[in-house]
């Protein structure tokens, strides 16, 4: 087992058996510009604390796995320019080489499992990229959800993806996809979509109970909780559709591929929406943090 460096706050929470919520770090290094990235990270952490749980932002710094970051470490990460974007394939290599890395959904799930953290709140998961029938570009996040027993709270999959194929793959892999409080799946910046939800749950207690039941049955993998962005913060899907299509066309024309695709598309959509996509992104991450904390509190209560 690798050595993990816990922040003082997370170390105390572990010692006391307090609820903890894992947070990824690619949203800091690759998802938002500075200083909004650090400001948002601090707001998300504060939201989790306000709901009675402890935030644990995860990253690799100098080849060490950090679960929970101090203010100084968060500032350093938010301004760093040469930080690897880590998923399952390159997580171990970054640790072995002594590098710096920000964790994606898949890598954060792995780290959360190593640290004994059961809930992870993020923005949106990766999935099947458009054109995957020829590129085979499918995020490792989907397979991680099928392998690693962590409940992931997200506003669905990122809207730049092929959403129907993404949820079809999750169904094939046996991953429970739970829409929170509605009968259709959210679409990241948009609260609703035309896709019916495979499962609906209306409370953190229900979601926690489902996770406990999966463990009791010996089922592998986690759960995806699709939490819709608050209606007042959403960008309607019909408004976003031409913007996404334009950004995708530009990425293809410029030959952008692999891990560079998502940061490029998010940056271009930010420009085309005159910043509204970033405002929506911040709102949905905060919303997911609130629900993630509530689930962690329920899970913590069942351990006592």
CSV table of C-alpha atoms in Angstrom, one decimal:
chain,number,residue,atom,x,y,z
A,1,UNK,CA,0.0,0.0,0.0
A,2,UNK,CA,1.4,3.4,-0.9
A,3,UNK,CA,1.9,6.1,1.7
A,4,UNK,CA,-0.7,8.8,1.7
A,5,UNK,CA,-0.2,12.3,3.0
A,6,UNK,CA,-3.4,13.6,4.7
A,7,UNK,CA,-4.0,17.2,5.4
A,8,UNK,CA,-4.4,18.0,9.2
A,9,UNK,CA,-8.1,18.5,8.7
A,10,UNK,CA,-8.6,15.2,6.8
A,11,UNK,CA,-6.4,13.3,9.3
A,12,UNK,CA,-8.5,14.5,12.2
A,13,UNK,CA,-11.7,13.6,10.4
A,14,UNK,CA,-10.4,10.0,9.8
A,15,UNK,CA,-9.4,9.7,13.4
A,16,UNK,CA,-12.9,10.8,14.5
A,17,UNK,CA,-14.8,8.8,11.9
A,18,UNK,CA,-16.3,12.1,10.5
A,19,UNK,CA,-17.9,12.1,7.0
A,20,UNK,CA,-15.4,13.0,4.2
A,21,UNK,CA,-16.0,14.0,0.6
A,22,UNK,CA,-13.3,13.5,-2.0
A,23,UNK,CA,-12.8,16.3,-4.6
A,24,UNK,CA,-10.8,16.1,-7.8
A,25,UNK,CA,-8.1,18.5,-8.8
A,26,UNK,CA,-8.2,18.6,-12.6
A,27,UNK,CA,-11.1,21.1,-12.2
A,28,UNK,CA,-8.4,23.3,-10.7
A,29,UNK,CA,-5.6,22.8,-13.1
A,30,UNK,CA,-7.4,22.1,-16.4
A,31,UNK,CA,-11.1,23.1,-15.9
A,32,UNK,CA,-11.0,26.8,-14.9
A,33,UNK,CA,-8.7,29.7,-15.3
A,34,UNK,CA,-6.8,31.3,-12.4
A,35,UNK,CA,-7.9,32.8,-10.0
A,36,UNK,CA,-11.4,31.4,-10.4
A,37,UNK,CA,-10.1,27.9,-10.1
A,38,UNK,CA,-8.7,28.5,-6.6
A,39,UNK,CA,-11.6,30.6,-5.5
A,40,UNK,CA,-14.1,27.9,-6.6
A,41,UNK,CA,-12.1,25.2,-4.9
A,42,UNK,CA,-12.3,27.1,-1.7
A,43,UNK,CA,-16.0,27.7,-2.1
A,44,UNK,CA,-16.6,24.0,-2.7
A,45,UNK,CA,-14.6,23.0,0.3
A,46,UNK,CA,-16.5,25.6,2.4
A,47,UNK,CA,-19.9,24.3,1.1
A,48,UNK,CA,-19.0,20.7,2.2
A,49,UNK,CA,-17.9,22.0,5.7
A,50,UNK,CA,-21.2,23.9,6.0
A,51,UNK,CA,-23.1,20.6,5.4
A,52,UNK,CA,-21.3,18.8,8.2
A,53,UNK,CA,-18.6,17.0,6.2
A,54,UNK,CA,-14.9,17.4,5.6
A,55,UNK,CA,-13.5,18.1,2.1
A,56,UNK,CA,-10.5,16.1,0.8
A,57,UNK,CA,-9.1,17.6,-2.4
A,58,UNK,CA,-6.8,15.0,-4.0
A,59,UNK,CA,-3.6,15.6,-6.0
A,60,UNK,CA,-0.1,14.3,-6.5
A,61,UNK,CA,2.6,16.8,-5.5
A,62,UNK,CA,6.3,15.9,-5.8
A,63,UNK,CA,5.4,12.2,-6.3
A,64,UNK,CA,3.3,12.1,-3.1
A,65,UNK,CA,-0.4,11.3,-3.0
A,66,UNK,CA,-2.1,14.1,-1.0
A,67,UNK,CA,-5.6,13.6,0.3
A,68,UNK,CA,-6.7,17.0,1.4
A,69,UNK,CA,-4.7,20.1,0.5
A,70,UNK,CA,-3.5,23.0,2.7
A,71,UNK,CA,-4.2,26.6,1.6
A,72,UNK,CA,-0.6,26.9,0.4
A,73,UNK,CA,-0.7,23.7,-1.6
A,74,UNK,CA,-4.0,24.7,-3.2
A,75,UNK,CA,-2.5,28.1,-4.2
A,76,UNK,CA,0.5,26.3,-5.7
A,77,UNK,CA,-1.6,23.9,-7.7
A,78,UNK,CA,-3.9,26.6,-8.9
A,79,UNK,CA,-1.0,28.5,-10.5
A,80,UNK,CA,1.1,25.7,-11.7
A,81,UNK,CA,1.6,25.3,-15.4
A,82,UNK,CA,3.1,21.9,-15.9
A,83,UNK,CA,0.8,19.5,-14.1
A,84,UNK,CA,-0.1,16.1,-15.5
A,85,UNK,CA,-3.7,15.2,-16.0
A,86,UNK,CA,-3.9,11.8,-14.3
A,87,UNK,CA,-6.2,8.9,-15.0
A,88,UNK,CA,-5.9,5.2,-14.2
A,89,UNK,CA,-3.2,4.6,-16.9
A,90,UNK,CA,-0.7,7.2,-15.7
A,91,UNK,CA,-1.5,7.7,-12.0
A,92,UNK,CA,1.2,5.2,-10.7
A,93,UNK,CA,3.8,6.5,-13.2
A,94,UNK,CA,3.4,10.0,-11.9
A,95,UNK,CA,3.9,8.8,-8.3
A,96,UNK,CA,6.9,6.7,-9.2
A,97,UNK,CA,8.6,9.5,-11.1
A,98,UNK,CA,8.1,12.1,-8.4
A,99,UNK,CA,5.9,14.3,-10.5
A,100,UNK,CA,3.0,16.7,-10.0
A,101,UNK,CA,-0.5,15.5,-11.1
A,102,UNK,CA,-4.1,16.5,-11.0
A,103,UNK,CA,-6.6,13.7,-10.6
A,104,UNK,CA,-9.5,13.1,-13.0
A,105,UNK,CA,-12.6,11.3,-12.0
A,106,UNK,CA,-11.0,7.9,-12.4
A,107,UNK,CA,-7.9,8.8,-10.5
A,108,UNK,CA,-9.8,10.5,-7.8
A,109,UNK,CA,-12.0,7.4,-7.3
A,110,UNK,CA,-8.8,5.3,-7.0
A,111,UNK,CA,-7.3,7.6,-4.4
A,112,UNK,CA,-10.6,7.8,-2.5
A,113,UNK,CA,-10.7,4.0,-2.3
A,114,UNK,CA,-7.1,3.9,-1.0
A,115,UNK,CA,-8.0,6.5,1.6
A,116,UNK,CA,-11.3,4.8,2.6
A,117,UNK,CA,-13.5,7.7,1.4
A,118,UNK,CA,-16.9,6.6,0.0
A,119,UNK,CA,-18.2,9.8,-1.6
A,120,UNK,CA,-16.7,12.0,-4.3
A,121,UNK,CA,-18.3,15.2,-5.6
A,122,UNK,CA,-17.3,16.6,-9.0
A,123,UNK,CA,-18.6,18.6,-11.9
A,124,UNK,CA,-19.3,16.1,-14.7
A,125,UNK,CA,-17.8,12.7,-15.5
A,126,UNK,CA,-16.0,11.9,-18.8
A,127,UNK,CA,-17.5,9.4,-21.2
A,128,UNK,CA,-17.9,8.5,-24.8
A,129,UNK,CA,-16.6,11.3,-27.1
A,130,UNK,CA,-18.5,12.2,-30.2
A,131,UNK,CA,-17.1,10.3,-33.1
A,132,UNK,CA,-15.9,7.5,-30.8
A,133,UNK,CA,-17.0,4.9,-33.4
A,134,UNK,CA,-13.9,5.9,-35.4
A,135,UNK,CA,-11.6,7.4,-32.7
A,136,UNK,CA,-12.4,4.9,-29.9
A,137,UNK,CA,-12.1,7.9,-27.5
A,138,UNK,CA,-13.8,6.7,-24.4
A,139,UNK,CA,-13.0,8.0,-20.9
A,140,UNK,CA,-11.6,5.6,-18.3
A,141,UNK,CA,-14.1,7.2,-15.9
A,142,UNK,CA,-16.8,4.8,-17.1
A,143,UNK,CA,-14.8,1.6,-16.4
A,144,UNK,CA,-13.7,3.1,-13.1
A,145,UNK,CA,-17.3,3.5,-12.0
A,146,UNK,CA,-17.7,-0.2,-12.8
A,147,UNK,CA,-14.7,-1.2,-10.7
A,148,UNK,CA,-14.3,1.1,-7.7
A,149,UNK,CA,-16.8,1.3,-4.9
A,150,UNK,CA,-17.2,5.1,-4.6
A,151,UNK,CA,-20.5,7.1,-5.0
A,152,UNK,CA,-19.8,9.9,-7.5
A,153,UNK,CA,-22.0,12.9,-7.5
A,154,UNK,CA,-22.0,14.8,-10.8
A,155,UNK,CA,-24.2,16.9,-13.0
A,156,UNK,CA,-24.3,14.0,-15.4
A,157,UNK,CA,-21.6,13.6,-18.1
A,158,UNK,CA,-20.0,16.6,-19.7
A,159,UNK,CA,-22.4,18.0,-22.4
A,160,UNK,CA,-19.6,18.0,-25.0
A,161,UNK,CA,-19.7,14.2,-25.0
A,162,UNK,CA,-22.0,11.7,-26.8
A,163,UNK,CA,-24.4,11.5,-23.9
A,164,UNK,CA,-26.7,8.6,-25.1
A,165,UNK,CA,-23.7,6.4,-25.9
A,166,UNK,CA,-22.1,7.4,-22.5
A,167,UNK,CA,-25.1,6.2,-20.5
A,168,UNK,CA,-25.5,3.1,-22.7
A,169,UNK,CA,-21.9,2.1,-21.8
A,170,UNK,CA,-22.6,2.7,-18.1
A,171,UNK,CA,-25.7,0.4,-18.4
A,172,UNK,CA,-23.6,-2.3,-20.1
A,173,UNK,CA,-21.0,-2.1,-17.3
A,174,UNK,CA,-23.7,-2.4,-14.7
A,175,UNK,CA,-23.2,1.0,-13.1
A,176,UNK,CA,-26.3,2.4,-11.3
A,177,UNK,CA,-27.1,5.8,-12.7
A,178,UNK,CA,-29.4,7.6,-10.2
A,179,UNK,CA,-31.1,10.9,-11.2
A,180,UNK,CA,-31.6,13.0,-8.1
A,181,UNK,CA,-35.1,14.3,-7.7
A,182,UNK,CA,-36.3,13.9,-11.4
A,183,UNK,CA,-37.2,11.3,-14.0
A,184,UNK,CA,-34.8,12.4,-16.7
A,185,UNK,CA,-31.0,12.7,-16.7
A,186,UNK,CA,-29.4,16.1,-16.4
A,187,UNK,CA,-26.9,17.2,-19.2
A,188,UNK,CA,-24.2,19.1,-17.2
A,189,UNK,CA,-24.9,22.8,-17.9
A,190,UNK,CA,-28.6,21.9,-18.6
A,191,UNK,CA,-30.9,20.6,-15.8
A,192,UNK,CA,-32.8,18.2,-18.1
A,193,UNK,CA,-32.4,16.2,-21.2
A,194,UNK,CA,-34.5,13.9,-23.3
A,195,UNK,CA,-32.9,10.8,-21.7
A,196,UNK,CA,-35.0,9.0,-19.2
A,197,UNK,CA,-33.3,8.2,-15.9
A,198,UNK,CA,-32.6,4.5,-15.2
A,199,UNK,CA,-33.2,5.2,-11.5
A,200,UNK,CA,-34.6,8.0,-9.5
A,201,UNK,CA,-33.9,8.8,-5.8
A,202,UNK,CA,-35.1,11.8,-3.8
A,203,UNK,CA,-32.9,11.8,-0.7
A,204,UNK,CA,-29.3,11.4,0.4
A,205,UNK,CA,-30.5,8.6,2.7
A,206,UNK,CA,-31.9,6.5,-0.2
A,207,UNK,CA,-28.6,6.9,-2.1
A,208,UNK,CA,-26.5,5.9,1.0
A,209,UNK,CA,-28.8,2.9,1.6
A,210,UNK,CA,-28.3,1.8,-2.0
A,211,UNK,CA,-24.6,2.0,-1.7
A,212,UNK,CA,-24.6,0.0,1.5
A,213,UNK,CA,-26.8,-2.7,-0.1
A,214,UNK,CA,-24.4,-3.0,-3.0
A,215,UNK,CA,-21.6,-3.6,-0.6
A,216,UNK,CA,-23.7,-6.2,1.3
A,217,UNK,CA,-24.3,-8.0,-2.0
A,218,UNK,CA,-20.7,-8.0,-2.9
A,219,UNK,CA,-21.2,-6.0,-6.1
A,220,UNK,CA,-18.2,-4.3,-7.6
A,221,UNK,CA,-18.1,-0.7,-8.6
A,222,UNK,CA,-19.7,2.5,-7.5
A,223,UNK,CA,-22.8,4.6,-8.2
A,224,UNK,CA,-23.2,7.7,-10.4
A,225,UNK,CA,-25.6,10.2,-8.9
A,226,UNK,CA,-26.7,12.6,-11.6
A,227,UNK,CA,-27.6,15.8,-9.8
A,228,UNK,CA,-29.2,18.5,-12.0
A,229,UNK,CA,-27.8,22.0,-12.0
A,230,UNK,CA,-30.1,24.5,-10.2
A,231,UNK,CA,-32.6,25.8,-12.7
A,232,UNK,CA,-31.7,29.4,-12.2
A,233,UNK,CA,-28.1,28.7,-13.2
A,234,UNK,CA,-28.6,26.4,-16.2
A,235,UNK,CA,-28.0,27.1,-19.9
A,236,UNK,CA,-30.8,25.4,-21.8
A,237,UNK,CA,-29.7,22.6,-24.1
A,238,UNK,CA,-31.2,24.1,-27.2
A,239,UNK,CA,-29.1,27.2,-26.6
A,240,UNK,CA,-25.9,25.2,-26.0
A,241,UNK,CA,-26.2,22.8,-28.9
A,242,UNK,CA,-24.9,25.2,-31.7
A,243,UNK,CA,-22.1,26.4,-29.4
A,244,UNK,CA,-20.9,22.9,-28.7
A,245,UNK,CA,-21.1,22.0,-32.4
A,246,UNK,CA,-18.9,25.0,-33.3
A,247,UNK,CA,-16.3,24.2,-30.6
A,248,UNK,CA,-16.2,20.5,-31.8
A,249,UNK,CA,-15.7,21.6,-35.4
A,250,UNK,CA,-12.9,23.9,-34.4
A,251,UNK,CA,-11.2,21.2,-32.4
A,252,UNK,CA,-11.3,18.8,-35.3
A,253,UNK,CA,-10.0,21.5,-37.7
A,254,UNK,CA,-7.1,22.1,-35.4
A,255,UNK,CA,-6.2,18.5,-34.9
A,256,UNK,CA,-6.8,18.5,-31.2
A,257,UNK,CA,-7.2,15.0,-29.8
A,258,UNK,CA,-6.9,12.8,-26.7
A,259,UNK,CA,-6.5,14.5,-23.3
A,260,UNK,CA,-6.3,17.9,-24.9
A,261,UNK,CA,-9.8,17.8,-26.3
A,262,UNK,CA,-11.8,18.5,-23.1
A,263,UNK,CA,-9.8,21.5,-21.9
A,264,UNK,CA,-9.9,23.0,-25.4
A,265,UNK,CA,-13.7,22.5,-25.7
A,266,UNK,CA,-14.4,23.9,-22.2
A,267,UNK,CA,-12.3,26.9,-22.9
A,268,UNK,CA,-13.8,27.6,-26.3
A,269,UNK,CA,-17.4,27.2,-24.9
A,270,UNK,CA,-16.5,29.7,-22.2
A,271,UNK,CA,-15.5,32.2,-24.9
A,272,UNK,CA,-18.6,31.5,-27.0
A,273,UNK,CA,-21.0,31.9,-24.1
A,274,UNK,CA,-19.2,35.0,-22.8
A,275,UNK,CA,-18.4,33.3,-19.5
A,276,UNK,CA,-21.9,31.9,-18.8
A,277,UNK,CA,-20.6,28.3,-19.0
A,278,UNK,CA,-18.1,29.0,-16.2
A,279,UNK,CA,-20.8,30.5,-14.0
A,280,UNK,CA,-22.9,27.5,-14.6
A,281,UNK,CA,-20.0,25.2,-14.0
A,282,UNK,CA,-19.3,26.8,-10.6
A,283,UNK,CA,-23.0,26.6,-9.6
A,284,UNK,CA,-23.3,22.9,-10.5
A,285,UNK,CA,-20.1,22.0,-8.6
A,286,UNK,CA,-21.3,23.7,-5.5
A,287,UNK,CA,-24.6,22.0,-5.8
A,288,UNK,CA,-22.9,18.6,-6.2
A,289,UNK,CA,-20.8,19.4,-3.1
A,290,UNK,CA,-23.9,19.9,-1.1
A,291,UNK,CA,-25.5,16.7,-2.1
A,292,UNK,CA,-22.2,14.8,-1.8
A,293,UNK,CA,-21.8,16.0,1.8
A,294,UNK,CA,-25.3,15.0,2.7
A,295,UNK,CA,-24.7,11.5,1.3
A,296,UNK,CA,-21.4,11.3,3.3
A,297,UNK,CA,-23.2,12.3,6.5
A,298,UNK,CA,-25.7,9.5,5.9
A,299,UNK,CA,-23.0,6.9,5.3
A,300,UNK,CA,-21.1,8.0,8.3
A,301,UNK,CA,-24.2,7.6,10.5
A,302,UNK,CA,-24.6,4.0,9.4
A,303,UNK,CA,-21.0,3.2,10.4
A,304,UNK,CA,-21.6,4.2,14.0
